[in-house]
Short mmCIF file of C-alpha atoms in Angstrom, two decimals:
data_model
loop_
_atom_site.label_atom_id
_atom_site.label_comp_id
_atom_site.label_asym_id
_atom_site.label_seq_id
_atom_site.Cartn_x
_atom_site.Cartn_y
_atom_site.Cartn_z
CA MET T 1014 166.21 89.42 82.89
CA LYS T 1015 165.09 93.04 82.50
CA ARG T 1016 167.77 93.66 79.89
CA LEU T 1017 166.75 90.61 77.92
CA PHE T 1018 163.14 91.76 77.95
CA ALA T 1019 164.14 95.30 76.91
CA ILE T 1020 166.28 93.97 74.04
CA PHE T 1021 163.48 91.67 72.90
CA PHE T 1022 160.99 94.56 73.06
CA MET T 1023 163.23 96.90 71.00
CA VAL T 1024 163.95 94.25 68.38
CA SER T 1025 160.24 93.49 68.15
CA LEU T 1026 159.47 97.19 67.63
CA LEU T 1027 162.09 97.45 64.89
CA LEU T 1028 160.73 94.38 63.12
CA LEU T 1029 157.16 95.62 63.41
CA GLY T 1030 158.16 99.02 62.02
CA GLY T 1031 160.02 97.40 59.13
CA ILE T 1032 157.12 95.11 58.29
CA LEU T 1033 154.63 97.99 58.37
CA GLU T 1034 156.96 100.03 56.15
CA ILE T 1035 157.19 97.23 53.60
CA ILE T 1036 153.40 96.77 53.59
CA TYR T 1037 152.80 100.51 53.11
CA ILE T 1038 155.35 100.74 50.29
CA GLU T 1039 153.76 97.72 48.58
CA LYS T 1040 150.23 99.17 48.87
CA SER T 1041 151.31 102.63 47.68
CA SER T 1042 153.18 101.16 44.75
CA SER T 1043 150.25 98.96 43.73
CA LYS T 1044 147.76 101.82 43.97
CA LEU T 1045 150.06 104.08 41.94
CA TYR T 1046 150.18 101.41 39.23
CA ASP T 1047 146.41 100.82 39.33
CA ILE T 1048 145.47 104.48 38.98
CA THR T 1049 148.08 104.98 36.24
CA ASN T 1050 146.73 101.95 34.41
CA LYS T 1051 143.19 103.39 34.59
CA ILE T 1052 144.52 106.60 33.05
CA HIS T 1053 146.28 104.60 30.33
CA ILE T 1054 143.12 102.67 29.45
CA SER T 1055 141.05 105.85 29.46
CA CYS T 1056 143.54 107.64 27.20
CA GLU T 1057 143.62 104.75 24.75
CA ALA T 1058 139.82 104.71 24.62
CA ASN T 1059 139.68 108.33 23.50
CA GLU T 1060 143.03 109.23 21.91
CA SER T 1061 141.70 112.14 19.91
CA ASN T 1062 140.54 114.04 23.00
CA LEU T 1063 142.82 113.39 25.98
CA ASN T 1064 141.62 116.42 27.91
CA ASN T 1065 138.16 115.00 28.53
CA LYS T 1066 136.54 115.05 31.96
CA THR T 1067 137.29 111.40 32.73
CA ASN T 1068 141.02 111.74 32.17
CA ILE T 1069 141.23 114.99 34.11
CA THR T 1070 139.33 113.41 37.02
CA LEU T 1071 141.65 110.38 37.01
CA VAL T 1072 144.76 112.55 36.98
CA ASP T 1073 143.35 114.62 39.85
CA GLU T 1074 142.71 111.36 41.74
CA LEU T 1075 146.31 110.32 41.06
CA GLN T 1076 147.61 113.70 42.24
CA THR T 1077 145.55 113.55 45.44
CA PHE T 1078 146.63 109.98 46.17
CA TRP T 1079 150.28 110.77 45.58
CA ASP T 1080 150.22 113.92 47.72
CA ASP T 1081 149.01 111.84 50.68
CA ALA T 1082 151.31 108.89 49.99
CA GLU T 1083 154.32 111.13 49.48
CA LYS T 1084 153.90 112.74 52.91
CA LYS T 1085 153.94 109.34 54.60
CA LEU T 1086 156.72 107.92 52.43
CA CYS T 1087 158.96 110.88 53.25
CA LEU T 1088 158.96 109.68 56.85
CA VAL T 1089 160.77 106.47 55.89
CA VAL T 1090 162.64 107.27 52.66
CA ASN T 1091 164.66 110.12 51.27
CA TYR T 1092 162.58 112.61 49.27
CA GLU T 1093 165.13 112.50 46.44
CA SER T 1094 164.09 108.87 45.81
CA ILE T 1095 160.47 109.79 45.10
CA LYS T 1096 160.67 113.34 43.79
CA CYS T 1097 160.70 112.11 40.19
CA ILE T 1098 157.22 110.66 40.63
CA SER T 1099 155.79 114.04 41.64
CA GLU T 1100 157.47 115.65 38.65
CA THR T 1101 156.12 113.00 36.28
CA ILE T 1102 152.58 113.42 37.61
CA ALA T 1103 152.82 117.18 37.05
CA LYS T 1104 154.04 116.61 33.47
CA LEU T 1105 151.22 114.12 32.86
CA GLN T 1106 148.66 116.58 34.15
CA ILE T 1107 149.90 119.29 31.80
CA ALA T 1108 150.12 116.88 28.84
CA ILE T 1109 146.52 115.79 29.30
CA GLU T 1110 145.29 119.36 29.68
CA GLU T 1111 147.18 120.30 26.49
CA ASN T 1112 146.00 117.15 24.66
CA ASP T 1113 149.60 116.07 23.94
CA LYS T 1114 149.48 112.32 23.29
CA SER T 1115 153.20 111.57 23.07
CA VAL T 1116 154.11 113.34 26.31
CA ALA T 1117 151.09 111.86 28.10
CA TYR T 1118 151.95 108.29 27.10
CA GLU T 1119 155.61 108.85 27.94
CA ASN T 1120 154.71 109.94 31.47
CA ILE T 1121 152.18 107.12 31.90
CA ILE T 1122 154.90 104.59 31.03
CA LEU T 1123 157.31 106.32 33.42
CA LEU T 1124 154.79 106.18 36.27
CA LYS T 1125 154.17 102.48 35.67
CA ASN T 1126 157.91 101.84 35.75
CA TYR T 1127 158.36 103.98 38.87
CA SER T 1128 155.69 101.94 40.65
CA ASP T 1129 157.81 98.82 40.05
CA ILE T 1130 161.06 100.57 40.96
CA ILE T 1131 159.62 101.80 44.27
CA LYS T 1132 159.26 98.20 45.45
CA ASN T 1133 162.87 97.40 44.58
CA VAL T 1134 164.48 100.57 45.88
CA MET T 1135 162.51 101.08 49.08
CA GLY T 1136 161.48 97.56 49.97
CA PHE T 1137 163.34 95.02 52.06
CA ASN T 1138 166.70 93.93 50.75
CA PHE T 1139 169.28 91.66 52.42
CA HIS T 1140 171.97 93.98 51.08
CA ASN T 1141 170.60 96.69 53.40
CA LEU T 1142 171.36 94.49 56.40
CA LEU T 1143 175.01 94.16 55.44
#
């Protein structure tokens, strides 16, 4: 009976950990998309001057969010899977400071796509069980 209880307890812990991981990945991915979308809207509203205070503040918010999220995500996923997001945020920051529209929009699109890819790569997948 003690073994059965111990097995049930360990399986419950694994399931709980997996569920919490999926929830955190989903929330991080959604917030990454939301902040990136705010930046996109702000850039479109003032295309001639990308390095305005609003855009710089939004990119700083994105950088701060991602620094915190990255630390926690590295506990459950390989850093190589999410390193490209950090690089893209750094490129976006420089593009906005330099007022480079094409590079800024390119990195905004990449970040939006990465936010979708995170869900697919790091989320639950029946293939992972096999």
